[in-house]
PDB file of C-alpha atoms and ligand atoms in Angstrom:
ATOM      1  CA  UNK A   1     -23.012  28.990   9.464  1.00  0.00           C
ATOM      2  CA  UNK A   2     -20.348  27.261   7.367  1.00  0.00           C
ATOM      3  CA  UNK A   3     -20.566  23.729   6.078  1.00  0.00           C
ATOM      4  CA  UNK A   4     -17.570  21.475   5.643  1.00  0.00           C
ATOM      5  CA  UNK A   5     -16.196  20.434   2.283  1.00  0.00           C
ATOM      6  CA  UNK A   6     -18.075  17.805   0.306  1.00  0.00           C
ATOM      7  CA  UNK A   7     -16.499  14.392  -0.248  1.00  0.00           C
ATOM      8  CA  UNK A   8     -15.903  15.391  -3.874  1.00  0.00           C
ATOM      9  CA  UNK A   9     -14.064  18.564  -2.842  1.00  0.00           C
ATOM     10  CA  UNK A  10     -12.033  16.626  -0.288  1.00  0.00           C
ATOM     11  CA  UNK A  11     -11.100  13.924  -2.813  1.00  0.00           C
ATOM     12  CA  UNK A  12     -10.068  16.564  -5.345  1.00  0.00           C
ATOM     13  CA  UNK A  13      -7.824  18.305  -2.804  1.00  0.00           C
ATOM     14  CA  UNK A  14      -6.065  15.177  -1.542  1.00  0.00           C
ATOM     15  CA  UNK A  15      -5.589  13.860  -5.104  1.00  0.00           C
ATOM     16  CA  UNK A  16      -3.057  16.677  -5.474  1.00  0.00           C
ATOM     17  CA  UNK A  17      -0.802  15.004  -2.944  1.00  0.00           C
ATOM     18  CA  UNK A  18       1.581  12.835  -5.006  1.00  0.00           C
ATOM     19  CA  UNK A  19       2.493   9.478  -3.517  1.00  0.00           C
ATOM     20  CA  UNK A  20       4.322   6.297  -4.291  1.00  0.00           C
ATOM     21  CA  UNK A  21       2.423   3.046  -4.607  1.00  0.00           C
ATOM     22  CA  UNK A  22       2.767  -0.023  -2.418  1.00  0.00           C
ATOM     23  CA  UNK A  23       1.236  -3.451  -2.268  1.00  0.00           C
ATOM     24  CA  UNK A  24       0.529  -4.617   1.277  1.00  0.00           C
ATOM     25  CA  UNK A  25       0.386  -8.375   1.734  1.00  0.00           C
ATOM     26  CA  UNK A  26      -0.187 -11.003   4.381  1.00  0.00           C
ATOM     27  CA  UNK A  27      -0.836 -14.707   4.548  1.00  0.00           C
ATOM     28  CA  UNK A  28      -3.653 -16.173   6.624  1.00  0.00           C
ATOM     29  CA  UNK A  29      -4.010 -19.945   6.923  1.00  0.00           C
ATOM     30  CA  UNK A  30      -1.957 -20.443   3.783  1.00  0.00           C
ATOM     31  CA  UNK A  31      -3.982 -17.968   1.689  1.00  0.00           C
ATOM     32  CA  UNK A  32      -2.308 -14.868   0.212  1.00  0.00           C
ATOM     33  CA  UNK A  33      -4.008 -11.515   0.686  1.00  0.00           C
ATOM     34  CA  UNK A  34      -2.819  -8.377  -1.105  1.00  0.00           C
ATOM     35  CA  UNK A  35      -3.976  -4.797  -1.564  1.00  0.00           C
ATOM     36  CA  UNK A  36      -2.677  -1.818  -3.493  1.00  0.00           C
ATOM     37  CA  UNK A  37      -2.176   1.067  -1.054  1.00  0.00           C
ATOM     38  CA  UNK A  38      -0.870   4.607  -1.291  1.00  0.00           C
ATOM     39  CA  UNK A  39      -1.490   5.482   2.376  1.00  0.00           C
ATOM     40  CA  UNK A  40       1.843   3.931   3.362  1.00  0.00           C
ATOM     41  CA  UNK A  41       3.953   6.272   5.517  1.00  0.00           C
ATOM     42  CA  UNK A  42       7.226   6.015   7.375  1.00  0.00           C
ATOM     43  CA  UNK A  43       6.502   6.961  11.004  1.00  0.00           C
ATOM     44  CA  UNK A  44       9.340   6.384  13.494  1.00  0.00           C
ATOM     45  CA  UNK A  45      13.024   5.488  13.680  1.00  0.00           C
ATOM     46  CA  UNK A  46      13.048   4.304  17.310  1.00  0.00           C
ATOM     47  CA  UNK A  47      11.394   1.901  17.094  1.00  0.00           C
ATOM     48  CA  UNK A  48      11.214   1.479  13.321  1.00  0.00           C
ATOM     49  CA  UNK A  49       7.543   2.042  12.506  1.00  0.00           C
ATOM     50  CA  UNK A  50       5.487   2.427   9.359  1.00  0.00           C
ATOM     51  CA  UNK A  51       1.751   2.784   8.868  1.00  0.00           C
ATOM     52  CA  UNK A  52      -0.869   1.917   6.334  1.00  0.00           C
ATOM     53  CA  UNK A  53      -4.538   2.907   6.411  1.00  0.00           C
ATOM     54  CA  UNK A  54      -6.885   0.017   5.662  1.00  0.00           C
ATOM     55  CA  UNK A  55     -10.548   0.460   4.772  1.00  0.00           C
ATOM     56  CA  UNK A  56     -12.556  -1.301   7.466  1.00  0.00           C
ATOM     57  CA  UNK A  57     -15.031  -2.769   4.991  1.00  0.00           C
ATOM     58  CA  UNK A  58     -12.349  -4.246   2.723  1.00  0.00           C
ATOM     59  CA  UNK A  59     -11.558  -7.926   2.510  1.00  0.00           C
ATOM     60  CA  UNK A  60      -7.955  -7.059   3.291  1.00  0.00           C
ATOM     61  CA  UNK A  61      -9.017  -5.549   6.619  1.00  0.00           C
ATOM     62  CA  UNK A  62     -10.222  -8.945   7.815  1.00  0.00           C
ATOM     63  CA  UNK A  63      -6.944 -10.489   6.683  1.00  0.00           C
ATOM     64  CA  UNK A  64      -4.545  -8.024   8.324  1.00  0.00           C
ATOM     65  CA  UNK A  65      -6.633  -8.183  11.499  1.00  0.00           C
ATOM     66  CA  UNK A  66      -6.154 -11.960  11.604  1.00  0.00           C
ATOM     67  CA  UNK A  67      -2.347 -12.065  11.576  1.00  0.00           C
ATOM     68  CA  UNK A  68       0.400 -10.098  13.328  1.00  0.00           C
ATOM     69  CA  UNK A  69       2.715 -10.252  10.325  1.00  0.00           C
ATOM     70  CA  UNK A  70       2.456  -8.457   6.988  1.00  0.00           C
ATOM     71  CA  UNK A  71       4.680  -6.938   4.339  1.00  0.00           C
ATOM     72  CA  UNK A  72       4.930  -3.820   2.198  1.00  0.00           C
ATOM     73  CA  UNK A  73       6.363  -3.762  -1.330  1.00  0.00           C
ATOM     74  CA  UNK A  74       7.253  -0.305  -2.670  1.00  0.00           C
ATOM     75  CA  UNK A  75       6.531  -0.728  -6.363  1.00  0.00           C
ATOM     76  CA  UNK A  76       8.655  -0.006  -9.396  1.00  0.00           C
ATOM     77  CA  UNK A  77       6.872   1.549 -12.369  1.00  0.00           C
ATOM     78  CA  UNK A  78       7.049  -1.837 -14.137  1.00  0.00           C
ATOM     79  CA  UNK A  79       4.501  -3.123 -11.606  1.00  0.00           C
ATOM     80  CA  UNK A  80       1.638  -0.894 -12.767  1.00  0.00           C
ATOM     81  CA  UNK A  81      -0.448  -3.837 -13.980  1.00  0.00           C
ATOM     82  CA  UNK A  82      -0.084  -5.531 -10.587  1.00  0.00           C
ATOM     83  CA  UNK A  83      -1.073  -2.272  -8.862  1.00  0.00           C
ATOM     84  CA  UNK A  84      -4.232  -1.993 -10.983  1.00  0.00           C
ATOM     85  CA  UNK A  85      -5.091  -5.658 -10.473  1.00  0.00           C
ATOM     86  CA  UNK A  86      -4.636  -5.632  -6.703  1.00  0.00           C
ATOM     87  CA  UNK A  87      -6.882  -2.570  -6.453  1.00  0.00           C
ATOM     88  CA  UNK A  88      -9.711  -4.278  -8.367  1.00  0.00           C
ATOM     89  CA  UNK A  89     -12.681  -4.889  -6.086  1.00  0.00           C
ATOM     90  CA  UNK A  90     -14.182  -8.346  -6.404  1.00  0.00           C
ATOM     91  CA  UNK A  91     -11.161 -10.042  -7.994  1.00  0.00           C
ATOM     92  CA  UNK A  92     -10.852 -13.670  -6.964  1.00  0.00           C
ATOM     93  CA  UNK A  93      -8.906 -14.099  -3.740  1.00  0.00           C
ATOM     94  CA  UNK A  94      -7.407 -17.472  -4.573  1.00  0.00           C
ATOM     95  CA  UNK A  95      -4.744 -17.226  -7.248  1.00  0.00           C
ATOM     96  CA  UNK A  96      -4.712 -13.425  -7.256  1.00  0.00           C
ATOM     97  CA  UNK A  97      -0.891 -13.472  -7.217  1.00  0.00           C
ATOM     98  CA  UNK A  98      -0.495 -16.192  -9.861  1.00  0.00           C
ATOM     99  CA  UNK A  99       0.480 -13.612 -12.512  1.00  0.00           C
ATOM    100  CA  UNK A 100       2.327 -11.301 -10.116  1.00  0.00           C
ATOM    101  CA  UNK A 101       5.964 -12.378  -9.688  1.00  0.00           C
ATOM    102  CA  UNK A 102       6.801 -12.585  -6.000  1.00  0.00           C
ATOM    103  CA  UNK A 103       8.906 -14.290  -3.374  1.00  0.00           C
ATOM    104  CA  UNK A 104       7.992 -15.022   0.221  1.00  0.00           C
ATOM    105  CA  UNK A 105       9.106 -13.154   3.305  1.00  0.00           C
ATOM    106  CA  UNK A 106      11.052 -15.353   5.693  1.00  0.00           C
ATOM    107  CA  UNK A 107       9.613 -13.765   8.826  1.00  0.00           C
ATOM    108  CA  UNK A 108       6.086 -12.899   7.756  1.00  0.00           C
ATOM    109  CA  UNK A 109       5.355 -15.580   5.174  1.00  0.00           C
ATOM    110  CA  UNK A 110       3.763 -12.741   3.192  1.00  0.00           C
ATOM    111  CA  UNK A 111       4.299 -12.308  -0.539  1.00  0.00           C
ATOM    112  CA  UNK A 112       7.025  -9.834  -1.519  1.00  0.00           C
ATOM    113  CA  UNK A 113       6.400  -8.372  -4.975  1.00  0.00           C
ATOM    114  CA  UNK A 114       9.421  -8.882  -7.233  1.00  0.00           C
ATOM    115  CA  UNK A 115       9.027  -5.601  -9.187  1.00  0.00           C
ATOM    116  CA  UNK A 116       9.633  -3.548  -6.051  1.00  0.00           C
ATOM    117  CA  UNK A 117      12.251  -0.965  -5.129  1.00  0.00           C
ATOM    118  CA  UNK A 118      12.137  -2.133  -1.525  1.00  0.00           C
ATOM    119  CA  UNK A 119      10.208  -4.527   0.666  1.00  0.00           C
ATOM    120  CA  UNK A 120       9.580  -4.418   4.401  1.00  0.00           C
ATOM    121  CA  UNK A 121       8.251  -7.136   6.680  1.00  0.00           C
ATOM    122  CA  UNK A 122       6.318  -5.886   9.686  1.00  0.00           C
ATOM    123  CA  UNK A 123       4.619  -6.978  12.874  1.00  0.00           C
ATOM    124  CA  UNK A 124       1.529  -5.065  13.931  1.00  0.00           C
ATOM    125  CA  UNK A 125       2.502  -2.583  16.650  1.00  0.00           C
ATOM    126  CA  UNK A 126      -0.856  -0.864  17.121  1.00  0.00           C
ATOM    127  CA  UNK A 127      -4.155  -0.424  15.326  1.00  0.00           C
ATOM    128  CA  UNK A 128      -6.161   2.784  15.642  1.00  0.00           C
ATOM    129  CA  UNK A 129      -9.696   3.130  14.396  1.00  0.00           C
ATOM    130  CA  UNK A 130     -10.030   6.236  12.223  1.00  0.00           C
ATOM    131  CA  UNK A 131     -13.471   6.668  10.711  1.00  0.00           C
ATOM    132  CA  UNK A 132     -14.039   4.165   7.929  1.00  0.00           C
ATOM    133  CA  UNK A 133     -10.369   3.103   7.965  1.00  0.00           C
ATOM    134  CA  UNK A 134      -8.019   1.586  10.536  1.00  0.00           C
ATOM    135  CA  UNK A 135      -4.537   3.037  10.879  1.00  0.00           C
ATOM    136  CA  UNK A 136      -2.314  -0.024  11.176  1.00  0.00           C
ATOM    137  CA  UNK A 137       1.154   0.653  12.561  1.00  0.00           C
ATOM    138  CA  UNK A 138       3.819  -1.938  11.932  1.00  0.00           C
ATOM    139  CA  UNK A 139       7.202  -2.502  13.535  1.00  0.00           C
ATOM    140  CA  UNK A 140       9.676  -3.157  10.740  1.00  0.00           C
ATOM    141  CA  UNK A 141      11.371  -6.537  11.130  1.00  0.00           C
ATOM    142  CA  UNK A 142      13.220  -6.862   7.822  1.00  0.00           C
ATOM    143  CA  UNK A 143      14.022  -4.642   4.871  1.00  0.00           C
ATOM    144  CA  UNK A 144      15.402  -5.476   1.455  1.00  0.00           C
ATOM    145  CA  UNK A 145      15.877  -3.473  -1.676  1.00  0.00           C
ATOM    146  CA  UNK A 146      16.759  -3.842  -5.318  1.00  0.00           C
ATOM    147  CA  UNK A 147      19.792  -2.195  -6.833  1.00  0.00           C
ATOM    148  CA  UNK A 148      19.202   1.483  -7.676  1.00  0.00           C
ATOM    149  CA  UNK A 149      18.272   1.956 -11.311  1.00  0.00           C
ATOM    150  CA  UNK A 150      14.545   1.361 -11.462  1.00  0.00           C
ATOM    151  CA  UNK A 151      12.056   4.179 -11.135  1.00  0.00           C
ATOM    152  CA  UNK A 152       9.159   4.203  -8.676  1.00  0.00           C
ATOM    153  CA  UNK A 153       5.497   3.900  -9.567  1.00  0.00           C
ATOM    154  CA  UNK A 154       3.770   7.147  -8.606  1.00  0.00           C
ATOM    155  CA  UNK A 155       0.142   8.201  -8.145  1.00  0.00           C
ATOM    156  CA  UNK A 156      -1.063  11.742  -8.703  1.00  0.00           C
ATOM    157  CA  UNK A 157      -4.494  13.140  -9.548  1.00  0.00           C
ATOM    158  CA  UNK A 158      -5.999   9.656  -9.850  1.00  0.00           C
ATOM    159  CA  UNK A 159      -3.443   8.478 -12.405  1.00  0.00           C
ATOM    160  CA  UNK A 160      -0.437   6.206 -12.216  1.00  0.00           C
ATOM    161  CA  UNK A 161       2.686   8.109 -13.248  1.00  0.00           C
ATOM    162  CA  UNK A 162       6.406   7.765 -13.670  1.00  0.00           C
ATOM    163  CA  UNK A 163       9.192  10.205 -12.868  1.00  0.00           C
ATOM    164  CA  UNK A 164       9.941  12.500 -15.812  1.00  0.00           C
ATOM    165  CA  UNK A 165      12.073  15.183 -14.202  1.00  0.00           C
ATOM    166  CA  UNK A 166      15.566  14.941 -12.865  1.00  0.00           C
ATOM    167  CA  UNK A 167      16.339  16.001  -9.345  1.00  0.00           C
ATOM    168  CA  UNK A 168      15.579  19.699  -8.844  1.00  0.00           C
ATOM    169  CA  UNK A 169      18.640  21.833  -8.751  1.00  0.00           C
ATOM    170  CA  UNK A 170      19.427  23.764  -5.582  1.00  0.00           C
ATOM    171  CA  UNK A 171      18.762  27.474  -5.291  1.00  0.00           C
TER     172      UNK A 171
HETATM  173  C1  FMN B 201      -3.956   4.085  -6.115  1.00  0.00           C
HETATM  174  C2  FMN B 201      -4.757   3.347  -5.091  1.00  0.00           C
HETATM  175  C3  FMN B 201      -4.407   3.436  -3.753  1.00  0.00           C
HETATM  176  C4  FMN B 201      -5.155   2.761  -2.775  1.00  0.00           C
HETATM  177  N1  FMN B 201      -4.785   2.883  -1.470  1.00  0.00           N
HETATM  178  C5  FMN B 201      -5.528   2.265  -0.511  1.00  0.00           C
HETATM  179  C6  FMN B 201      -5.168   2.398   0.858  1.00  0.00           C
HETATM  180  O1  FMN B 201      -4.182   3.033   1.213  1.00  0.00           O
HETATM  181  N2  FMN B 201      -5.950   1.769   1.771  1.00  0.00           N
HETATM  182  C7  FMN B 201      -7.060   1.038   1.408  1.00  0.00           C
HETATM  183  O2  FMN B 201      -7.731   0.507   2.303  1.00  0.00           O
HETATM  184  N3  FMN B 201      -7.416   0.884   0.110  1.00  0.00           N
HETATM  185  C8  FMN B 201      -6.668   1.483  -0.850  1.00  0.00           C
HETATM  186  N4  FMN B 201      -7.015   1.338  -2.165  1.00  0.00           N
HETATM  187  C9  FMN B 201      -8.136   0.467  -2.515  1.00  0.00           C
HETATM  188  C10 FMN B 201      -7.745  -1.027  -2.479  1.00  0.00           C
HETATM  189  O3  FMN B 201      -6.595  -1.287  -3.271  1.00  0.00           O
HETATM  190  C11 FMN B 201      -8.898  -1.897  -3.001  1.00  0.00           C
HETATM  191  O4  FMN B 201     -10.058  -1.625  -2.244  1.00  0.00           O
HETATM  192  C12 FMN B 201      -8.577  -3.399  -2.957  1.00  0.00           C
HETATM  193  O5  FMN B 201      -9.538  -4.089  -3.735  1.00  0.00           O
HETATM  194  C13 FMN B 201      -8.598  -3.957  -1.549  1.00  0.00           C
HETATM  195  O6  FMN B 201      -8.347  -5.357  -1.591  1.00  0.00           O
HETATM  196  P1  FMN B 201      -9.492  -6.386  -1.154  1.00  0.00           P
HETATM  197  O7  FMN B 201     -10.589  -6.205  -2.191  1.00  0.00           O
HETATM  198  O8  FMN B 201      -8.875  -7.752  -1.212  1.00  0.00           O
HETATM  199  O9  FMN B 201      -9.887  -5.982   0.207  1.00  0.00           O
HETATM  200  C14 FMN B 201      -6.289   2.000  -3.153  1.00  0.00           C
HETATM  201  C15 FMN B 201      -6.631   1.911  -4.512  1.00  0.00           C
HETATM  202  C16 FMN B 201      -5.874   2.582  -5.472  1.00  0.00           C
HETATM  203  C17 FMN B 201      -6.267   2.467  -6.923  1.00  0.00           C
END
């Protein structure tokens, strides 16, 4: 009889999948909610869909469940402090964006992080329960992006990283 991998083995394996870093935001009754997330994925072109996986026990889960509109900011590497802060469990909810430069999405009312390569405003399209997370699919309502020139914030093997290599040559 074989047993499945342990949580430690699983975590070690998936930590080898390099990702970008986003901050997902929404506003509920005038209060800003925000969460660092690397589960963001582009899903569909017709309609335009993205997804983010949200831990069901998180404070942010209650927030995104309470509003149809939310936003995703794809972070530049200059936003590493904001990424760390918005992943800190137990930080105060009120004022959590006071030191994080942001603007406000016209459609969603959600905060859009200024140090971002791109931002997307979304409307929840579907929510699927998946173990201890919910997979939240969003229809993309607006997109905006900064001028090329900044580098993305990356996450690999439990560390924030920046791009060091140039594009790989063909062949
Ligand atoms: C690099 C990184 C990526 C993360 N990605 C996710 C994610 O995709 N989904 C999620 O639910 N939590 C993710 N987290 C954890 C949340 O950022 C963290 O639980 C945060 O405190 C949630 O906000 P809340 O406390 O207001 O609910 C991630 C944390 C880190 C450090």
